Amino acid sequence: MKWKTKWMAAIVLTIGVIGVAKLEEVGLVKKPVTQYVTTGKDFIVMKKWVASLLGDEKTETIAVAGKQDVDVPFASYESMQPYDKGVIVSYSQPMPVLARGDGLVVFTGSTRQSGKTVTVLYDDGDEVTYGFVGSISKLPYTTVKKGDTLALMNEETMYLQVKREGINLDADMLATYFSEPADAN
């Protein structure tokens, strides 16, 4: 499907959600609608629903020679220390931050706790925050596929936080989380 049609569908959906929320706020709509479209998971469901309406099905690909496991760099960290609600991971050299699977970028920006930050809500429900990155490669509310570059590291450390079903995984679980393939989660 053409990119113009996809953008028009996304704009119409966005205007519809905002319009219904405003009508509910004013009191013209009596049923609580905004509670169904206020979390990142709801946006993933809407993205899949719109994709199915537009006939935007995933194309089948055949793997060829090359790097197939994008999670290997995360497994080769030098140290991992608890920090805030996640961990600080140090590496021997800067590297690109790659998406663990298909998902939606829900935040890009700078925070007081983690500097330049990218947060991705993956289709499996995990919300992963990558902080202290050098440069951000994706805009907010863009979809990503497994292996897409989310950001590039400047430093040799990075902040990682994972929320699964709304609960932060503790530092002990994060070591195994990033060492196993994304499809196993």
XYZ file of N, CA, C and O in Angstrom:
740
model
N 0.837 -1.161 0.000
C 0.000 0.000 0.000
C 0.890 1.234 0.000
O 1.945 1.245 0.605
N 0.454 2.284 -0.656
C 1.248 3.493 -0.783
C 1.403 4.180 0.567
O 0.526 4.138 1.422
N 2.539 4.844 0.726
C 2.829 5.499 1.998
C 1.867 6.639 2.275
O 1.532 6.910 3.423
N 1.357 7.308 1.229
C 0.407 8.404 1.434
C -0.896 7.883 2.036
O -1.469 8.498 2.930
N -1.338 6.731 1.562
C -2.564 6.138 2.083
C -2.379 5.720 3.539
O -3.273 5.925 4.369
N -1.230 5.166 3.850
C -0.960 4.773 5.240
C -0.943 5.989 6.154
O -1.501 5.960 7.251
N -0.310 7.063 5.716
C -0.258 8.270 6.540
C -1.651 8.867 6.709
O -1.999 9.350 7.789
N -2.444 8.860 5.662
C -3.810 9.394 5.765
C -4.635 8.572 6.746
O -5.378 9.129 7.554
N -4.500 7.251 6.686
C -5.228 6.391 7.630
C -4.775 6.657 9.062
O -5.598 6.726 9.983
N -3.477 6.832 9.259
C -2.959 7.122 10.606
C -3.464 8.470 11.107
O -3.827 8.609 12.279
N -3.501 9.472 10.229
C -3.977 10.808 10.616
C -5.464 10.765 10.961
O -5.891 11.340 11.967
N -6.252 10.064 10.152
C -7.692 9.951 10.413
C -7.926 9.237 11.747
O -8.761 9.664 12.553
N -7.192 8.175 12.005
C -7.326 7.444 13.269
C -6.943 8.334 14.447
O -7.646 8.377 15.460
N -5.850 9.071 14.320
C -5.405 9.958 15.390
C -6.433 11.050 15.660
O -6.776 11.326 16.815
N -6.942 11.677 14.603
C -7.960 12.717 14.765
C -9.216 12.128 15.400
O -9.835 12.756 16.272
N -9.573 10.915 15.011
C -10.738 10.253 15.599
C -10.575 10.007 17.094
O -11.480 10.286 17.882
N -9.405 9.511 17.492
C -9.154 9.241 18.917
C -9.159 10.538 19.714
O -9.794 10.638 20.767
N -8.477 11.565 19.214
C -8.432 12.852 19.918
C -9.821 13.487 19.952
O -10.242 14.031 20.978
N -10.552 13.400 18.841
C -11.896 13.970 18.788
C -12.841 13.314 19.776
O -13.581 13.999 20.498
N -12.840 12.001 19.856
C -13.701 11.291 20.801
C -13.299 11.617 22.235
O -14.153 11.797 23.109
N -11.987 11.742 22.492
C -11.529 12.099 23.837
C -12.029 13.487 24.228
O -12.454 13.699 25.371
N -11.984 14.437 23.289
C -12.479 15.797 23.570
C -13.991 15.792 23.785
O -14.501 16.486 24.660
N -14.727 15.018 22.976
C -16.180 14.927 23.157
C -16.521 14.315 24.515
O -17.476 14.733 25.168
N -15.741 13.350 24.948
C -15.950 12.752 26.271
C -15.641 13.769 27.366
O -16.362 13.858 28.366
N -14.583 14.552 27.166
C -14.192 15.568 28.149
C -15.273 16.643 28.309
O -15.547 17.098 29.421
N -15.894 17.030 27.202
C -16.940 18.050 27.234
C -18.236 17.490 27.809
O -19.038 18.214 28.379
N -18.442 16.190 27.666
C -19.643 15.564 28.199
C -20.639 15.146 27.147
O -21.736 14.685 27.474
N -20.301 15.288 25.860
C -21.213 14.881 24.793
C -21.239 13.364 24.614
O -22.243 12.813 24.170
N -20.141 12.703 24.934
C -20.083 11.243 24.893
C -20.127 10.763 26.336
O -19.277 11.118 27.149
N -21.135 9.971 26.674
C -21.345 9.543 28.056
C -20.524 8.311 28.439
O -20.213 8.095 29.590
N -20.182 7.481 27.484
C -19.430 6.260 27.779
C -17.935 6.585 27.876
O -17.418 7.351 27.074
N -17.220 5.979 28.835
C -15.776 6.246 28.971
C -14.987 5.561 27.860
O -14.809 4.355 27.854
N -14.525 6.340 26.898
C -13.818 5.799 25.740
C -12.307 5.897 25.924
O -11.574 4.991 25.544
N -11.841 6.980 26.525
C -10.394 7.214 26.595
C -9.665 6.159 27.416
O -8.476 5.960 27.214
N -10.346 5.495 28.325
C -9.665 4.461 29.107
C -9.204 3.295 28.235
O -8.330 2.542 28.625
N -9.763 3.160 27.044
C -9.370 2.080 26.156
C -8.218 2.446 25.234
O -7.666 1.581 24.567
N -7.865 3.702 25.147
C -6.800 4.120 24.234
C -5.770 5.012 24.916
O -5.282 5.956 24.326
N -5.422 4.722 26.153
C -4.480 5.583 26.865
C -3.150 4.917 27.163
O -2.253 5.568 27.669
N -2.976 3.645 26.871
C -1.695 2.989 27.129
C -1.019 2.630 25.820
O -1.659 2.573 24.761
N 0.274 2.370 25.881
C 1.028 1.985 24.690
C 0.528 0.687 24.089
O 0.540 0.506 22.877
N 0.076 -0.239 24.947
C -0.436 -1.519 24.442
C -1.651 -1.291 23.548
O -1.849 -1.994 22.560
N -2.478 -0.299 23.900
C -3.646 0.004 23.081
C -3.234 0.490 21.699
O -3.872 0.174 20.701
N -2.154 1.269 21.637
C -1.669 1.733 20.341
C -1.157 0.569 19.494
O -1.329 0.552 18.288
N -0.534 -0.425 20.125
C -0.086 -1.612 19.387
C -1.292 -2.358 18.814
O -1.285 -2.768 17.653
N -2.343 -2.510 19.615
C -3.555 -3.186 19.138
C -4.168 -2.408 17.981
O -4.558 -2.990 16.963
N -4.238 -1.071 18.113
C -4.800 -0.264 17.026
C -3.931 -0.351 15.780
O -4.446 -0.392 14.663
N -2.600 -0.379 15.954
C -1.696 -0.485 14.800
C -1.956 -1.792 14.047
O -2.052 -1.807 12.819
N -2.111 -2.888 14.788
C -2.375 -4.181 14.152
C -3.741 -4.180 13.473
O -3.904 -4.727 12.379
N -4.727 -3.552 14.113
C -6.066 -3.500 13.549
C -6.068 -2.702 12.242
O -6.620 -3.135 11.241
N -5.421 -1.531 12.240
C -5.353 -0.711 11.031
C -4.568 -1.440 9.940
O -4.955 -1.426 8.772
N -3.483 -2.113 10.317
C -2.696 -2.859 9.333
C -3.534 -3.967 8.698
O -3.433 -4.224 7.497
N -4.381 -4.631 9.498
C -5.220 -5.690 8.928
C -6.288 -5.104 8.011
O -6.650 -5.713 7.007
N -6.797 -3.916 8.339
C -7.785 -3.272 7.465
C -7.180 -2.842 6.145
O -7.823 -2.914 5.098
N -5.936 -2.373 6.212
C -5.266 -1.901 5.001
C -4.653 -3.038 4.191
O -4.137 -2.807 3.102
N -4.686 -4.245 4.730
C -4.101 -5.376 4.021
C -2.588 -5.337 4.040
O -1.937 -5.868 3.155
N -2.022 -4.697 5.041
C -0.570 -4.556 5.161
C -0.016 -5.773 5.902
O 0.344 -5.704 7.065
N 0.023 -6.898 5.211
C 0.497 -8.128 5.831
C 2.011 -8.211 5.742
O 2.623 -7.679 4.835
N 2.597 -8.916 6.692
C 4.052 -9.094 6.682
C 4.449 -9.971 5.507
O 3.825 -10.978 5.236
N 5.501 -9.559 4.841
C 5.974 -10.360 3.732
C 6.934 -11.410 4.250
O 7.656 -11.191 5.221
N 6.916 -12.551 3.618
C 7.785 -13.638 4.029
C 9.187 -13.394 3.490
O 9.359 -13.027 2.331
N 10.189 -13.560 4.331
C 11.564 -13.349 3.908
C 12.360 -14.620 4.097
O 12.015 -15.479 4.906
N 13.428 -14.706 3.351
C 14.326 -15.854 3.442
C 15.649 -15.352 3.976
O 16.223 -14.400 3.454
N 16.142 -15.975 5.043
C 17.404 -15.557 5.646
C 18.563 -15.933 4.731
O 18.593 -17.006 4.142
N 19.505 -15.010 4.606
C 20.710 -15.261 3.827
C 21.906 -15.097 4.751
O 21.757 -14.792 5.921
N 23.093 -15.261 4.214
C 24.292 -15.154 5.034
C 24.377 -13.779 5.677
O 24.016 -12.782 5.075
N 24.839 -13.741 6.891
C 24.970 -12.485 7.616
C 24.631 -12.685 9.077
O 24.320 -13.778 9.521
N 24.676 -11.599 9.809
C 24.385 -11.631 11.230
C 22.888 -11.818 11.429
O 22.092 -10.990 11.015
N 22.493 -12.910 12.071
C 21.081 -13.174 12.246
C 20.608 -12.894 13.659
O 19.460 -12.575 13.866
N 21.433 -13.032 14.670
C 21.019 -12.812 16.041
C 21.435 -11.410 16.465
O 22.585 -11.155 16.737
N 20.460 -10.481 16.523
C 20.770 -9.099 16.837
C 20.991 -8.879 18.325
O 21.376 -7.808 18.742
N 20.751 -9.876 19.161
C 20.865 -9.705 20.599
C 22.248 -10.024 21.133
O 22.503 -9.860 22.315
N 23.156 -10.506 20.316
C 24.479 -10.901 20.776
C 25.236 -9.780 21.473
O 25.808 -10.000 22.520
N 25.246 -8.513 20.968
C 26.006 -7.475 21.664
C 25.558 -7.268 23.105
O 26.362 -6.995 23.972
N 24.268 -7.380 23.401
C 23.801 -7.177 24.760
C 24.326 -8.265 25.687
O 24.492 -8.049 26.873
N 24.582 -9.449 25.136
C 25.080 -10.540 25.962
C 26.551 -10.370 26.286
O 27.061 -10.996 27.210
N 27.278 -9.522 25.571
C 28.718 -9.396 25.760
C 29.101 -8.164 26.577
O 30.099 -7.523 26.313
N 28.305 -7.833 27.591
C 28.616 -6.675 28.416
C 29.748 -6.991 29.388
O 29.998 -8.141 29.715
N 30.428 -5.931 29.846
C 31.524 -6.107 30.799
C 31.024 -6.094 32.230
O 31.467 -6.879 33.050
N 30.111 -5.171 32.554
C 29.543 -5.128 33.901
C 28.128 -4.597 33.845
O 27.757 -3.893 32.909
N 27.343 -4.945 34.867
C 25.955 -4.520 34.954
C 25.694 -4.125 36.406
O 25.851 -4.946 37.302
N 25.325 -2.856 36.609
C 25.090 -2.336 37.951
C 23.659 -1.809 38.059
O 23.188 -1.124 37.151
N 22.941 -2.110 39.154
C 21.595 -1.552 39.341
C 21.647 -0.021 39.385
O 22.558 0.562 39.958
N 20.667 0.616 38.737
C 20.573 2.067 38.723
C 19.114 2.445 38.520
O 18.479 1.974 37.571
N 18.579 3.271 39.401
C 17.203 3.731 39.334
C 16.272 2.521 39.217
O 16.284 1.663 40.085
N 15.495 2.399 38.143
C 14.572 1.274 37.968
C 15.110 0.243 36.993
O 14.394 -0.664 36.589
N 16.358 0.395 36.583
C 16.962 -0.525 35.622
C 18.396 -0.819 35.989
O 18.717 -0.984 37.163
N 19.248 -0.865 34.963
C 20.668 -1.156 35.177
C 21.520 -0.280 34.269
O 21.056 0.192 33.236
N 22.758 -0.073 34.673
C 23.773 0.552 33.824
C 24.663 -0.584 33.338
O 25.207 -1.342 34.136
N 24.774 -0.703 32.029
C 25.569 -1.769 31.426
C 26.778 -1.131 30.753
O 26.644 -0.135 30.041
N 27.968 -1.683 31.005
C 29.163 -1.137 30.356
C 29.687 -2.118 29.325
O 29.591 -3.335 29.492
N 30.218 -1.560 28.246
C 30.726 -2.331 27.122
C 32.157 -1.911 26.827
O 32.589 -0.828 27.222
N 32.872 -2.744 26.095
C 34.254 -2.418 25.753
C 34.335 -1.355 24.667
O 35.319 -0.643 24.563
N 33.295 -1.234 23.847
C 33.286 -0.234 22.786
C 31.856 0.173 22.472
O 30.930 -0.594 22.704
N 31.663 1.389 21.957
C 30.317 1.819 21.578
C 29.749 0.936 20.473
O 30.498 0.357 19.679
N 28.416 0.831 20.410
C 27.764 -0.020 19.410
C 26.391 0.548 19.093
O 25.871 1.364 19.845
N 25.794 0.100 17.993
C 24.419 0.525 17.710
C 23.443 -0.206 18.632
O 23.695 -1.346 19.041
N 22.372 0.449 18.971
C 21.312 -0.158 19.771
C 20.269 -0.660 18.790
O 19.669 0.129 18.063
N 20.073 -1.978 18.756
C 19.183 -2.598 17.777
C 17.888 -3.065 18.419
O 17.877 -3.486 19.580
N 16.795 -3.015 17.671
C 15.496 -3.466 18.161
C 15.510 -4.983 18.352
O 16.001 -5.715 17.509
N 14.954 -5.436 19.473
C 14.878 -6.865 19.798
C 13.770 -7.573 19.032
O 13.733 -8.789 18.978
N 12.828 -6.821 18.497
C 11.706 -7.403 17.761
C 10.890 -6.276 17.143
O 11.293 -5.120 17.147
N 9.714 -6.626 16.625
C 8.816 -5.624 16.064
C 8.163 -4.853 17.200
O 7.850 -5.414 18.250
N 7.954 -3.560 16.990
C 7.339 -2.767 18.041
C 7.089 -1.335 17.623
O 7.110 -1.002 16.437
N 6.882 -0.485 18.623
C 6.549 0.913 18.424
C 7.405 1.757 19.353
O 7.480 1.478 20.551
N 8.052 2.783 18.807
C 8.830 3.715 19.626
C 7.826 4.631 20.319
O 7.091 5.360 19.660
N 7.763 4.567 21.664
C 6.782 5.361 22.394
C 7.380 6.613 23.026
O 6.645 7.496 23.444
N 8.712 6.706 23.097
C 9.340 7.904 23.650
C 10.750 8.057 23.107
O 11.502 7.089 23.031
N 11.078 9.265 22.712
C 12.464 9.638 22.436
C 12.656 11.011 23.039
O 11.777 11.864 22.945
N 13.763 11.208 23.682
C 14.020 12.503 24.291
C 15.081 12.392 25.358
O 15.848 11.432 25.403
N 15.082 13.374 26.234
C 16.075 13.411 27.293
C 15.365 13.435 28.642
O 14.387 14.163 28.811
N 15.841 12.617 29.570
C 15.289 12.601 30.918
C 16.407 12.885 31.909
O 17.585 12.715 31.601
N 16.012 13.295 33.090
C 16.994 13.610 34.116
C 17.741 12.353 34.569
O 18.930 12.397 34.843
N 17.056 11.213 34.633
C 17.665 9.981 35.124
C 18.509 9.251 34.093
O 19.461 8.578 34.442
N 18.140 9.356 32.806
C 18.834 8.520 31.820
C 19.328 9.273 30.582
O 19.638 8.647 29.572
N 19.422 10.585 30.625
C 19.949 11.344 29.492
C 19.118 11.132 28.228
O 17.900 11.004 28.299
N 19.784 11.091 27.071
C 19.083 10.802 25.816
C 18.533 9.390 25.903
O 19.268 8.443 26.178
N 17.237 9.265 25.645
C 16.546 8.006 25.906
C 15.615 7.631 24.765
O 14.992 8.497 24.162
N 15.519 6.331 24.500
C 14.559 5.766 23.554
C 13.800 4.666 24.289
O 14.407 3.792 24.911
N 12.463 4.712 24.227
C 11.640 3.668 24.827
C 10.836 3.009 23.718
O 10.189 3.697 22.922
N 10.885 1.683 23.682
C 10.187 0.912 22.651
C 9.214 -0.043 23.323
O 9.570 -0.754 24.269
N 7.985 -0.058 22.830
C 6.995 -1.036 23.268
C 6.956 -2.120 22.200
O 6.533 -1.876 21.067
N 7.466 -3.293 22.549
C 7.536 -4.391 21.592
C 6.192 -5.101 21.504
O 5.374 -5.048 22.437
N 5.956 -5.774 20.390
C 4.692 -6.460 20.159
C 4.413 -7.549 21.190
O 3.261 -7.904 21.399
N 5.458 -8.073 21.858
C 5.229 -9.090 22.887
C 4.811 -8.482 24.223
O 4.585 -9.185 25.194
N 4.700 -7.136 24.283
C 4.239 -6.457 25.483
C 5.331 -5.868 26.344
O 5.054 -5.102 27.259
N 6.589 -6.212 26.098
C 7.696 -5.669 26.879
C 7.972 -4.232 26.458
O 8.009 -3.914 25.273
N 8.179 -3.363 27.462
C 8.544 -1.978 27.207
C 9.988 -1.799 27.653
O 10.301 -1.930 28.832
N 10.876 -1.538 26.705
C 12.308 -1.450 26.985
C 12.776 -0.009 26.786
O 12.502 0.602 25.761
N 13.483 0.504 27.801
C 14.039 1.850 27.754
C 15.547 1.751 27.629
O 16.195 1.057 28.414
N 16.104 2.424 26.617
C 17.542 2.478 26.382
C 17.975 3.914 26.666
O 17.551 4.833 25.966
N 18.808 4.121 27.691
C 19.205 5.467 28.067
C 20.696 5.700 27.919
O 21.467 4.766 27.716
N 21.098 6.954 28.072
C 22.480 7.401 27.909
C 23.018 7.047 26.523
O 24.167 6.655 26.369
N 22.153 7.174 25.502
C 22.595 6.910 24.136
C 23.185 8.189 23.550
O 22.907 9.296 24.018
N 24.001 8.039 22.527
C 24.646 9.196 21.909
C 23.735 9.932 20.960
O 23.535 11.134 21.065
N 23.154 9.211 20.014
C 22.237 9.828 19.056
C 21.070 8.886 18.820
O 21.223 7.664 18.797
N 19.908 9.467 18.647
C 18.669 8.706 18.479
C 18.370 8.610 16.986
O 18.429 9.601 16.266
N 18.035 7.399 16.524
C 17.808 7.159 15.101
C 16.336 7.092 14.707
O 16.019 7.078 13.530
N 15.435 7.002 15.664
C 14.001 6.867 15.361
C 13.214 7.999 16.012
O 13.588 8.515 17.058
N 12.108 8.367 15.389
C 11.201 9.364 15.936
C 10.140 8.678 16.788
O 9.867 7.491 16.605
N 9.504 9.418 17.697
C 8.434 8.820 18.497
C 7.276 8.347 17.609
O 6.993 8.952 16.580
N 6.628 7.293 18.031
C 5.464 6.710 17.376
C 5.761 6.218 15.965
O 4.919 6.288 15.077
N 6.989 5.725 15.763
C 7.313 5.050 14.516
C 7.459 3.564 14.827
O 7.875 3.184 15.913
N 7.115 2.749 13.866
C 7.239 1.310 14.066
C 8.667 0.881 13.773
O 9.365 1.501 12.973
N 9.082 -0.182 14.448
C 10.411 -0.741 14.221
C 10.274 -2.240 13.987
O 9.329 -2.861 14.439
N 11.211 -2.756 13.275
C 11.285 -4.196 13.022
C 12.527 -4.728 13.714
O 13.450 -3.974 14.027
N 12.577 -6.016 13.937
C 13.722 -6.635 14.594
C 15.000 -6.307 13.816
O 15.063 -6.467 12.612
N 15.997 -5.797 14.538
C 17.272 -5.469 13.930
C 17.412 -4.025 13.486
O 18.500 -3.601 13.116
N 16.306 -3.229 13.521
C 16.403 -1.813 13.163
C 17.278 -1.080 14.175
O 17.240 -1.376 15.374
N 18.029 -0.095 13.722
C 18.859 0.705 14.622
C 17.983 1.746 15.311
O 17.349 2.562 14.652
N 17.943 1.692 16.644
C 17.170 2.641 17.438
C 17.999 3.870 17.800
O 17.500 4.983 17.815
N 19.269 3.620 18.124
C 20.159 4.696 18.545
C 21.596 4.233 18.391
O 21.862 3.050 18.137
N 22.515 5.165 18.539
C 23.942 4.847 18.518
C 24.543 5.287 19.847
O 24.225 6.364 20.352
N 25.393 4.449 20.409
C 26.024 4.784 21.686
C 27.209 5.712 21.459
O 27.982 5.515 20.534
N 27.352 6.716 22.307
C 28.528 7.578 22.341
C 29.512 7.029 23.348
O 30.675 6.866 23.090
N 28.998 6.786 24.492
C 29.782 6.325 25.625
C 29.893 4.805 25.554
O 29.337 4.180 24.676
N 30.571 4.274 26.501
C 30.673 2.814 26.568
C 29.775 2.257 27.658
O 29.969 1.141 28.132
N 28.770 3.047 28.067
C 27.772 2.583 29.026
C 26.389 2.921 28.493
O 26.226 3.815 27.662
N 25.397 2.188 28.990
C 24.029 2.416 28.566
C 23.102 2.029 29.706
O 23.360 1.085 30.446
N 22.005 2.768 29.840
C 20.972 2.464 30.827
C 19.916 1.589 30.170
O 19.483 1.867 29.052
N 19.511 0.525 30.836
C 18.468 -0.361 30.327
C 17.420 -0.580 31.402
O 17.748 -0.816 32.565
N 16.164 -0.507 30.987
C 15.048 -0.782 31.884
C 14.013 -1.567 31.092
O 13.714 -1.224 29.944
N 13.462 -2.611 31.694
C 12.454 -3.425 31.021
C 11.225 -3.509 31.917
O 11.323 -3.840 33.098
N 10.070 -3.182 31.324
C 8.791 -3.357 32.014
C 8.055 -4.491 31.319
O 7.873 -4.469 30.105
N 7.661 -5.470 32.101
C 6.867 -6.582 31.581
C 5.562 -6.586 32.350
O 5.573 -6.708 33.573
N 4.456 -6.434 31.644
C 3.128 -6.358 32.240
C 3.070 -5.269 33.301
O 2.493 -5.436 34.373
N 3.724 -4.128 33.026
C 3.694 -2.985 33.917
C 4.630 -3.048 35.108
O 4.682 -2.128 35.909
N 5.389 -4.126 35.240
C 6.291 -4.306 36.376
C 7.728 -4.272 35.873
O 8.075 -4.943 34.903
N 8.572 -3.471 36.557
C 9.989 -3.401 36.191
C 10.687 -4.706 36.545
O 10.529 -5.207 37.655
N 11.456 -5.235 35.596
C 12.275 -6.410 35.888
C 13.485 -5.952 36.694
O 14.077 -4.911 36.404
N 13.868 -6.722 37.724
C 15.027 -6.311 38.507
C 16.322 -6.700 37.809
O 16.337 -7.426 36.832
N 17.417 -6.183 38.349
C 18.730 -6.319 37.707
C 19.115 -7.774 37.452
O 19.707 -8.083 36.420
N 18.799 -8.674 38.363
C 19.146 -10.089 38.173
C 18.455 -10.679 36.944
O 19.035 -11.460 36.206
N 17.211 -10.282 36.726
C 16.463 -10.807 35.582
C 16.913 -10.180 34.268
O 16.816 -10.798 33.222
N 17.402 -8.929 34.320
C 17.824 -8.249 33.088
C 19.039 -8.919 32.453
O 19.176 -8.926 31.240
N 19.920 -9.493 33.275
C 21.092 -10.179 32.718
C 20.660 -11.337 31.823
O 21.189 -11.514 30.727
N 19.678 -12.102 32.244
C 19.196 -13.217 31.421
C 18.276 -12.713 30.297
O 18.251 -13.296 29.225
N 17.545 -11.631 30.546
C 16.643 -11.085 29.541
C 17.393 -10.707 28.261
O 16.978 -11.017 27.162
N 18.522 -10.017 28.409
C 19.278 -9.569 27.247
C 20.209 -10.633 26.685
O 20.774 -10.466 25.625
N 20.382 -11.744 27.377
C 21.246 -12.796 26.834
C 20.450 -13.832 26.055
O 21.013 -14.591 25.290
N 19.119 -13.859 26.222
C 18.299 -14.810 25.466
C 17.732 -14.139 24.237
O 17.574 -12.919 24.199
N 17.427 -14.925 23.192
C 16.851 -14.343 21.966
C 15.517 -13.697 22.263
O 14.767 -14.130 23.132
N 15.181 -12.646 21.513
C 13.942 -11.897 21.734
C 12.719 -12.770 21.515
O 11.700 -12.579 22.144
N 12.795 -13.728 20.624
C 11.633 -14.586 20.336
C 11.312 -15.490 21.504
O 10.207 -16.009 21.598
N 12.245 -15.705 22.434
C 12.016 -16.594 23.565
C 11.221 -15.919 24.668
O 10.743 -16.561 25.572
N 11.085 -14.568 24.627
C 10.387 -13.845 25.707
C 8.924 -14.043 25.631
O 8.202 -13.847 24.845
